[in-house]
């Protein structure tokens, strides 16, 4: 489905979205994923099936929206006082969450019911925003060498972290799920920070 | 579907697979993707719908198998006489093919109807095999510095190329389809070969 109505907080649209999302989560927990149907979700949410079809198109698109909601990070990356520690901890946690059984199911759902790519883009934007927070913090600490006494390498750009830390993790999750360990996350970060002082 | 019967070349199983795959390709070209149904494909292939259900489970799993077939590289990477040139040309072509409208549709299909991850793994194995060919060739030329006069860096391992050239391209295709240019492919290769002589 293309244009989704903007949800005014507290408006009817927002209330419908919240109750339909909640119905999906409850029914999934109670009866399992395979049992979900649009009429079942509608009945639980107290809306008509046509409300769901109008707004989401079909079950797969609804599941994609619910998955993206669940992939939204609920905390800021922890502050360990240094870029290397922050990025390592964040990458370890990202790998952990995304490669869990639940994480894999959400990534899959997010991609599948997403004809215009908006939900996939949102997943990527969540990761990029977390990486930005880590890098901004390093910059505020004066860690990136910009304007420093010279010699030190700059902190990596966000795009480099997306390409060389986030992308390899997500590629493995989707295409070759072996080798997804904490050590792997650390190695990716070490490589991305290559040239920076420890 | 889990265990697919091994296809003996020339056996009935192989003939069924070939005619069903051909039916999907023809019908998709004639009527478009949305028009495909299992009964339609079965009629064109001259098999019963239950043959398709038994072997593939459902339409999405059949489309996943067809997509993987189409993603199989049909030529070896070109030999330009040097690792840097070979890997750059291969990455440019890989990006080009995978990010085309057809390529994106096949990647999506391959991932979607793939409950056990076998088809996604096959896509990745195709890319890995191509990368291996390029790296083996460089090794045969003595390009990798191993046993050389010392000083030169080694050619990158296959896993490094998968993580830092293939993964970023596939991540962008699936999650953030901007920035997919020839220049991007070249930059990824240049970074992966960083430290090697030009």
Short mmCIF file of C-alpha atoms in Angstrom, two decimals:
data_model
loop_
_atom_site.label_atom_id
_atom_site.label_comp_id
_atom_site.label_asym_id
_atom_site.label_seq_id
_atom_site.Cartn_x
_atom_site.Cartn_y
_atom_site.Cartn_z
CA UNK A 1 0.00 0.00 0.00
CA UNK A 2 1.34 3.39 -0.74
CA UNK A 3 0.24 6.49 1.19
CA UNK A 4 -0.53 5.72 4.80
CA UNK A 5 -2.54 8.37 6.61
CA UNK A 6 -0.37 10.39 8.97
CA UNK A 7 -1.12 9.31 12.50
CA UNK A 8 -1.95 12.32 14.69
CA UNK A 9 -1.04 11.30 18.21
CA UNK A 10 -4.30 10.59 20.00
CA UNK A 11 -6.27 10.76 16.75
CA UNK A 12 -8.42 7.93 15.46
CA UNK A 13 -5.74 6.84 13.04
CA UNK A 14 -3.21 6.47 15.85
CA UNK A 15 -5.70 4.59 18.02
CA UNK A 16 -6.50 2.15 15.18
CA UNK A 17 -2.81 1.58 14.56
CA UNK A 18 -2.08 0.96 18.23
CA UNK A 19 -4.95 -1.48 18.70
CA UNK A 20 -4.24 -3.39 15.48
CA UNK A 21 -0.53 -3.66 16.30
CA UNK A 22 -1.37 -4.82 19.82
CA UNK A 23 -3.81 -7.41 18.43
CA UNK A 24 -1.09 -8.82 16.16
CA UNK A 25 1.38 -9.08 19.03
CA UNK A 26 -1.14 -10.73 21.36
CA UNK A 27 -2.45 -13.21 18.82
CA UNK A 28 1.04 -14.09 17.71
CA UNK A 29 2.02 -14.83 21.30
CA UNK A 30 -1.16 -16.81 21.98
CA UNK A 31 -1.64 -18.79 18.80
CA UNK A 32 1.55 -18.49 16.83
CA UNK A 33 2.35 -16.70 13.66
CA UNK A 34 0.75 -19.17 11.25
CA UNK A 35 -2.69 -18.71 12.80
CA UNK A 36 -2.89 -14.97 12.05
CA UNK A 37 -5.54 -13.80 9.60
CA UNK A 38 -6.90 -10.35 8.89
CA UNK A 39 -10.41 -11.17 10.25
CA UNK A 40 -8.89 -12.59 13.44
CA UNK A 41 -6.71 -9.52 13.99
CA UNK A 42 -9.64 -7.21 13.21
CA UNK A 43 -11.92 -8.95 15.71
CA UNK A 44 -9.32 -8.70 18.45
CA UNK A 45 -8.57 -5.06 17.67
CA UNK A 46 -12.26 -4.12 17.52
CA UNK A 47 -12.13 -2.84 13.95
CA UNK A 48 -13.61 -4.18 10.72
CA UNK A 49 -11.45 -6.27 8.38
CA UNK A 50 -11.94 -3.61 5.72
CA UNK A 51 -10.29 -1.04 8.00
CA UNK A 52 -7.21 -3.24 7.94
CA UNK A 53 -7.33 -3.91 4.20
CA UNK A 54 -7.82 -0.19 3.51
CA UNK A 55 -4.92 0.86 5.64
CA UNK A 56 -2.42 -1.97 5.20
CA UNK A 57 -3.37 -3.73 1.99
CA UNK A 58 -2.90 -7.26 3.29
CA UNK A 59 -1.64 -9.29 6.22
CA UNK A 60 1.95 -9.29 5.00
CA UNK A 61 2.07 -5.50 4.88
CA UNK A 62 0.56 -5.28 8.35
CA UNK A 63 3.14 -7.74 9.68
CA UNK A 64 5.86 -5.68 8.03
CA UNK A 65 4.70 -2.54 9.88
CA UNK A 66 4.51 -4.40 13.18
CA UNK A 67 8.00 -5.83 12.62
CA UNK A 68 9.50 -2.40 11.96
CA UNK A 69 7.95 -1.12 15.20
CA UNK A 70 9.61 -3.95 17.04
CA UNK A 71 12.95 -3.31 15.39
CA UNK A 72 12.93 0.29 16.63
CA UNK A 73 15.73 0.59 19.23
CA UNK A 74 14.30 1.42 22.62
CA UNK A 75 17.45 2.76 24.23
CA UNK A 76 20.37 4.91 23.17
CA UNK A 77 23.72 3.17 22.73
CA UNK A 78 25.47 2.93 26.11
CA UNK A 79 28.18 5.49 26.85
CA UNK A 80 31.42 3.77 27.81
CA UNK A 81 33.51 6.91 27.53
CA UNK A 82 35.33 6.09 24.30
CA UNK A 83 34.44 5.53 20.65
CA UNK A 84 36.00 2.09 20.38
CA UNK A 85 34.20 0.80 23.46
CA UNK A 86 30.88 2.39 22.46
CA UNK A 87 30.91 1.11 18.90
CA UNK A 88 32.03 -2.37 19.94
CA UNK A 89 29.30 -2.65 22.57
CA UNK A 90 26.69 -1.34 20.15
CA UNK A 91 27.72 -3.73 17.36
CA UNK A 92 27.71 -6.71 19.74
CA UNK A 93 24.21 -5.85 20.91
CA UNK A 94 22.98 -5.18 17.36
CA UNK A 95 24.28 -8.55 16.17
CA UNK A 96 22.74 -10.24 19.20
CA UNK A 97 19.31 -8.74 18.72
CA UNK A 98 19.12 -9.02 14.96
CA UNK A 99 20.37 -12.60 14.81
CA UNK A 100 18.02 -13.85 17.55
CA UNK A 101 15.09 -15.96 16.41
CA UNK A 102 12.74 -13.02 17.01
CA UNK A 103 15.08 -10.56 15.29
CA UNK A 104 15.39 -12.71 12.19
CA UNK A 105 11.62 -13.10 11.99
CA UNK A 106 11.11 -9.33 12.24
CA UNK A 107 13.74 -8.57 9.61
CA UNK A 108 12.12 -11.08 7.30
CA UNK A 109 8.63 -9.70 7.94
CA UNK A 110 9.83 -6.13 7.51
CA UNK A 111 11.32 -6.95 4.09
CA UNK A 112 8.51 -9.15 2.81
CA UNK A 113 5.42 -6.99 3.11
CA UNK A 114 7.18 -3.90 1.90
CA UNK A 115 6.49 -3.26 -1.77
CA UNK A 116 7.83 0.32 -1.75
CA UNK A 117 10.88 -0.35 0.43
CA UNK A 118 9.78 2.17 3.06
CA UNK A 119 9.95 -0.28 5.93
CA UNK A 120 13.34 -1.65 4.95
CA UNK A 121 14.55 1.94 4.73
CA UNK A 122 13.20 2.57 8.22
CA UNK A 123 15.15 -0.40 9.63
CA UNK A 124 18.30 0.99 8.09
CA UNK A 125 17.50 4.49 9.39
CA UNK A 126 17.20 3.12 12.94
CA UNK A 127 20.68 1.62 12.73
CA UNK A 128 22.10 4.78 11.14
CA UNK A 129 20.63 6.95 13.91
CA UNK A 130 22.25 4.77 16.58
CA UNK A 131 25.59 4.92 14.79
CA UNK A 132 25.26 8.71 14.50
CA UNK A 133 24.74 8.97 18.26
CA UNK A 134 27.91 6.99 18.92
CA UNK A 135 29.93 9.04 16.44
CA UNK A 136 28.55 12.40 17.63
CA UNK A 137 29.52 11.52 21.15
CA UNK A 138 33.06 10.71 20.02
CA UNK A 139 33.21 14.01 18.19
CA UNK A 140 32.07 15.90 21.30
CA UNK A 141 34.83 14.19 23.25
CA UNK A 142 37.30 15.43 20.64
CA UNK A 143 38.07 11.84 19.71
CA UNK A 144 37.92 12.16 15.99
CA UNK A 145 41.20 13.93 15.53
CA UNK A 146 39.51 16.72 13.57
CA UNK A 147 41.27 19.84 14.77
CA UNK A 148 43.35 17.71 17.11
CA UNK A 149 47.11 17.74 17.33
CA UNK A 150 47.31 16.02 14.00
CA UNK A 151 48.51 12.56 13.28
CA UNK A 152 45.46 10.69 14.49
CA UNK A 153 43.09 9.31 11.93
CA UNK A 154 39.55 10.65 11.83
CA UNK A 155 36.69 8.68 13.31
CA UNK A 156 34.98 6.70 10.57
CA UNK A 157 32.11 8.32 8.77
CA UNK A 158 28.67 6.94 9.45
CA UNK A 159 28.51 5.47 5.97
CA UNK A 160 31.68 3.49 6.59
CA UNK A 161 30.15 1.98 9.72
CA UNK A 162 26.96 1.16 7.81
CA UNK A 163 28.93 -0.47 4.97
CA UNK A 164 31.52 -2.33 7.02
CA UNK A 165 29.83 -3.15 10.34
CA UNK A 166 26.05 -3.10 9.83
CA UNK A 167 25.95 -4.48 6.28
CA UNK A 168 28.14 -7.57 6.90
CA UNK A 169 26.06 -8.49 9.96
CA UNK A 170 22.76 -8.12 8.10
CA UNK A 171 24.11 -9.93 5.03
CA UNK A 172 25.09 -12.92 7.13
CA UNK A 173 21.75 -12.94 8.92
CA UNK A 174 19.88 -13.04 5.63
CA UNK A 175 22.17 -15.08 3.40
CA UNK A 176 24.64 -17.20 5.38
CA UNK A 177 23.81 -17.43 9.03
CA UNK A 178 27.08 -18.95 10.19
CA UNK A 179 29.84 -17.06 11.96
CA UNK A 180 27.57 -14.61 13.77
CA UNK A 181 29.45 -14.29 17.04
CA UNK A 182 30.51 -11.56 19.41
CA UNK A 183 34.04 -12.02 18.11
CA UNK A 184 32.82 -11.33 14.58
CA UNK A 185 31.14 -8.07 15.67
CA UNK A 186 34.36 -7.01 17.42
CA UNK A 187 36.48 -7.79 14.38
CA UNK A 188 34.24 -5.71 12.13
CA UNK A 189 34.49 -2.73 14.47
CA UNK A 190 38.25 -3.15 14.85
CA UNK A 191 38.60 -3.09 11.09
CA UNK A 192 36.30 -0.06 10.73
CA UNK A 193 38.39 1.80 13.33
CA UNK A 194 41.69 0.67 11.83
CA UNK A 195 44.23 3.45 12.14
CA UNK A 196 42.54 5.10 15.12
CA UNK A 197 44.40 5.04 18.44
CA UNK A 198 43.17 2.39 20.89
CA UNK B 1 9.33 -27.38 1.83
CA UNK B 2 12.16 -29.33 3.28
CA UNK B 3 13.61 -32.34 1.48
CA UNK B 4 13.53 -31.89 -2.27
CA UNK B 5 14.09 -35.05 -4.24
CA UNK B 6 17.53 -35.15 -5.79
CA UNK B 7 17.21 -34.43 -9.46
CA UNK B 8 18.94 -37.13 -11.50
CA UNK B 9 19.91 -35.47 -14.77
CA UNK B 10 17.49 -36.76 -17.34
CA UNK B 11 15.29 -38.36 -14.70
CA UNK B 12 11.63 -37.56 -14.24
CA UNK B 13 12.38 -35.26 -11.36
CA UNK B 14 14.74 -33.18 -13.50
CA UNK B 15 12.23 -33.05 -16.36
CA UNK B 16 9.46 -31.87 -14.04
CA UNK B 17 11.72 -29.21 -12.58
CA UNK B 18 12.80 -27.98 -16.01
CA UNK B 19 9.25 -27.79 -17.37
CA UNK B 20 7.84 -26.11 -14.27
CA UNK B 21 10.65 -23.54 -14.17
CA UNK B 22 10.17 -22.87 -17.88
CA UNK B 23 6.42 -22.43 -17.34
CA UNK B 24 7.05 -19.85 -14.63
CA UNK B 25 9.44 -17.89 -16.82
CA UNK B 26 7.11 -17.95 -19.83
CA UNK B 27 3.98 -17.03 -17.90
CA UNK B 28 5.78 -14.28 -16.05
CA UNK B 29 6.94 -12.81 -19.35
CA UNK B 30 3.50 -13.13 -20.96
CA UNK B 31 1.15 -12.15 -18.16
CA UNK B 32 3.25 -10.60 -15.45
CA UNK B 33 4.17 -11.78 -12.05
CA UNK B 34 0.87 -11.01 -10.33
CA UNK B 35 -1.04 -13.35 -12.62
CA UNK B 36 0.92 -16.46 -11.63
CA UNK B 37 -0.95 -19.21 -9.79
CA UNK B 38 -0.04 -22.81 -9.14
CA UNK B 39 -2.86 -24.21 -11.37
CA UNK B 40 -1.79 -21.90 -14.21
CA UNK B 41 1.84 -22.94 -13.95
CA UNK B 42 0.88 -26.61 -13.70
CA UNK B 43 -1.30 -26.43 -16.83
CA UNK B 44 1.50 -24.81 -18.82
CA UNK B 45 4.09 -27.28 -17.56
CA UNK B 46 1.86 -30.28 -18.24
CA UNK B 47 1.87 -31.51 -14.65
CA UNK B 48 -0.86 -31.63 -12.00
CA UNK B 49 -1.06 -28.86 -9.40
CA UNK B 50 -0.47 -31.47 -6.71
CA UNK B 51 2.90 -32.29 -8.28
CA UNK B 52 3.86 -28.67 -7.68
CA UNK B 53 2.44 -28.53 -4.15
CA UNK B 54 4.18 -31.79 -3.26
CA UNK B 55 7.52 -30.68 -4.54
CA UNK B 56 7.57 -26.96 -3.76
CA UNK B 57 4.98 -26.43 -1.03
CA UNK B 58 3.52 -23.25 -2.50
CA UNK B 59 3.93 -20.63 -5.19
CA UNK B 60 6.33 -18.53 -3.15
CA UNK B 61 8.72 -21.45 -2.68
CA UNK B 62 8.55 -22.27 -6.36
CA UNK B 63 9.31 -18.64 -7.26
CA UNK B 64 12.22 -18.73 -4.83
CA UNK B 65 13.71 -21.74 -6.63
CA UNK B 66 13.23 -20.12 -10.03
CA UNK B 67 14.83 -16.91 -8.76
CA UNK B 68 17.92 -18.74 -7.48
CA UNK B 69 18.31 -20.42 -10.86
CA UNK B 70 18.25 -17.01 -12.48
CA UNK B 71 20.77 -15.62 -10.04
CA UNK B 72 23.27 -18.35 -10.94
CA UNK B 73 26.18 -16.65 -12.73
CA UNK B 74 26.43 -17.89 -16.29
CA UNK B 75 30.01 -16.86 -16.97
CA UNK B 76 33.27 -16.85 -15.05
CA UNK B 77 34.61 -13.46 -13.98
CA UNK B 78 36.59 -11.92 -16.83
CA UNK B 79 40.38 -12.20 -16.67
CA UNK B 80 41.98 -8.77 -16.97
CA UNK B 81 45.41 -9.99 -15.93
CA UNK B 82 45.51 -8.48 -12.43
CA UNK B 83 43.61 -8.89 -9.17
CA UNK B 84 42.60 -5.26 -8.83
CA UNK B 85 41.20 -5.10 -12.35
CA UNK B 86 39.44 -8.47 -12.06
CA UNK B 87 37.82 -7.74 -8.71
CA UNK B 88 36.77 -4.25 -9.75
CA UNK B 89 35.17 -5.47 -12.96
CA UNK B 90 33.44 -8.31 -11.15
CA UNK B 91 32.07 -6.03 -8.41
CA UNK B 92 30.81 -3.51 -10.97
CA UNK B 93 28.99 -6.23 -12.87
CA UNK B 94 27.63 -7.82 -9.68
CA UNK B 95 26.25 -4.48 -8.51
CA UNK B 96 24.79 -3.84 -11.93
CA UNK B 97 23.01 -7.16 -12.19
CA UNK B 98 21.78 -7.38 -8.61
CA UNK B 99 20.49 -3.81 -8.47
CA UNK B 100 18.63 -4.03 -11.79
CA UNK B 101 14.85 -4.29 -11.57
CA UNK B 102 15.03 -7.97 -12.47
CA UNK B 103 17.89 -8.63 -10.06
CA UNK B 104 16.05 -7.00 -7.16
CA UNK B 105 12.93 -9.03 -7.90
CA UNK B 106 14.91 -12.28 -7.95
CA UNK B 107 16.73 -11.50 -4.71
CA UNK B 108 13.42 -10.71 -3.07
CA UNK B 109 11.79 -13.88 -4.41
CA UNK B 110 14.78 -15.97 -3.42
CA UNK B 111 14.57 -14.70 0.17
CA UNK B 112 10.81 -14.80 0.55
CA UNK B 113 9.87 -18.37 -0.31
CA UNK B 114 12.80 -19.80 1.56
CA UNK B 115 11.79 -21.07 5.00
CA UNK B 116 15.00 -23.02 5.62
CA UNK B 117 17.43 -20.46 4.19
CA UNK B 118 18.76 -22.88 1.59
CA UNK B 119 18.09 -20.61 -1.36
CA UNK B 120 19.57 -17.53 0.29
CA UNK B 121 22.62 -19.64 1.10
CA UNK B 122 22.83 -20.67 -2.54
CA UNK B 123 22.82 -17.01 -3.68
CA UNK B 124 25.67 -16.31 -1.34
CA UNK B 125 27.53 -19.43 -2.48
CA UNK B 126 27.32 -18.25 -6.10
CA UNK B 127 28.97 -14.95 -5.19
CA UNK B 128 31.58 -16.70 -3.02
CA UNK B 129 32.48 -19.06 -5.87
CA UNK B 130 33.01 -16.13 -8.24
CA UNK B 131 35.18 -14.34 -5.70
CA UNK B 132 37.18 -17.54 -5.18
CA UNK B 133 37.86 -17.75 -8.91
CA UNK B 134 39.19 -14.19 -8.96
CA UNK B 135 41.38 -14.76 -5.89
CA UNK B 136 42.68 -18.14 -7.07
CA UNK B 137 43.71 -16.58 -10.33
CA UNK B 138 45.60 -13.85 -8.46
CA UNK B 139 47.30 -16.51 -6.34
CA UNK B 140 48.35 -18.41 -9.45
CA UNK B 141 49.84 -15.24 -10.83
CA UNK B 142 51.80 -14.89 -7.59
CA UNK B 143 49.97 -11.67 -6.83
CA UNK B 144 49.15 -12.32 -3.22
CA UNK B 145 52.55 -11.61 -1.80
CA UNK B 146 52.64 -14.98 -0.07
CA UNK B 147 56.19 -16.16 -0.46
CA UNK B 148 56.99 -12.99 -2.38
CA UNK B 149 59.88 -10.66 -1.65
CA UNK B 150 58.11 -9.52 1.47
CA UNK B 151 56.65 -6.16 2.15
CA UNK B 152 53.55 -6.50 0.02
CA UNK B 153 50.28 -7.16 1.78
CA UNK B 154 48.47 -10.42 1.10
CA UNK B 155 45.49 -10.54 -1.22
CA UNK B 156 42.31 -10.28 0.80
CA UNK B 157 40.71 -13.49 1.97
CA UNK B 158 37.43 -14.47 0.37
CA UNK B 159 35.58 -13.71 3.57
CA UNK B 160 36.88 -10.16 3.57
CA UNK B 161 35.56 -9.66 0.04
CA UNK B 162 32.21 -11.14 1.05
CA UNK B 163 31.99 -8.88 4.13
CA UNK B 164 33.30 -5.67 2.60
CA UNK B 165 32.33 -5.78 -1.08
CA UNK B 166 29.39 -8.18 -1.50
CA UNK B 167 27.61 -7.46 1.80
CA UNK B 168 27.51 -3.64 1.47
CA UNK B 169 26.12 -3.96 -2.07
CA UNK B 170 23.42 -6.43 -1.03
CA UNK B 171 22.58 -4.43 2.10
CA UNK B 172 21.99 -1.31 0.05
CA UNK B 173 19.90 -3.19 -2.48
CA UNK B 174 17.63 -4.53 0.24
CA UNK B 175 17.56 -1.71 2.77
CA UNK B 176 18.60 1.62 1.26
CA UNK B 177 18.71 1.59 -2.48
CA UNK B 178 20.50 4.89 -2.91
CA UNK B 179 24.15 5.27 -3.82
CA UNK B 180 24.40 2.11 -5.92
CA UNK B 181 26.79 3.28 -8.59
CA UNK B 182 29.86 1.98 -10.39
CA UNK B 183 31.89 4.42 -8.32
CA UNK B 184 30.56 2.81 -5.14
CA UNK B 185 31.57 -0.68 -6.33
CA UNK B 186 35.04 0.61 -7.16
CA UNK B 187 35.44 2.27 -3.77
CA UNK B 188 34.49 -0.91 -1.96
CA UNK B 189 37.07 -2.89 -3.92
CA UNK B 190 39.74 -0.22 -3.41
CA UNK B 191 39.13 -0.37 0.33
CA UNK B 192 39.18 -4.17 0.38
CA UNK B 193 42.51 -4.13 -1.47
CA UNK B 194 43.94 -1.34 0.67
CA UNK B 195 47.63 -1.94 1.24
CA UNK B 196 48.10 -4.02 -1.90
CA UNK B 197 50.27 -2.57 -4.66
CA UNK B 198 48.30 -1.02 -7.54
#
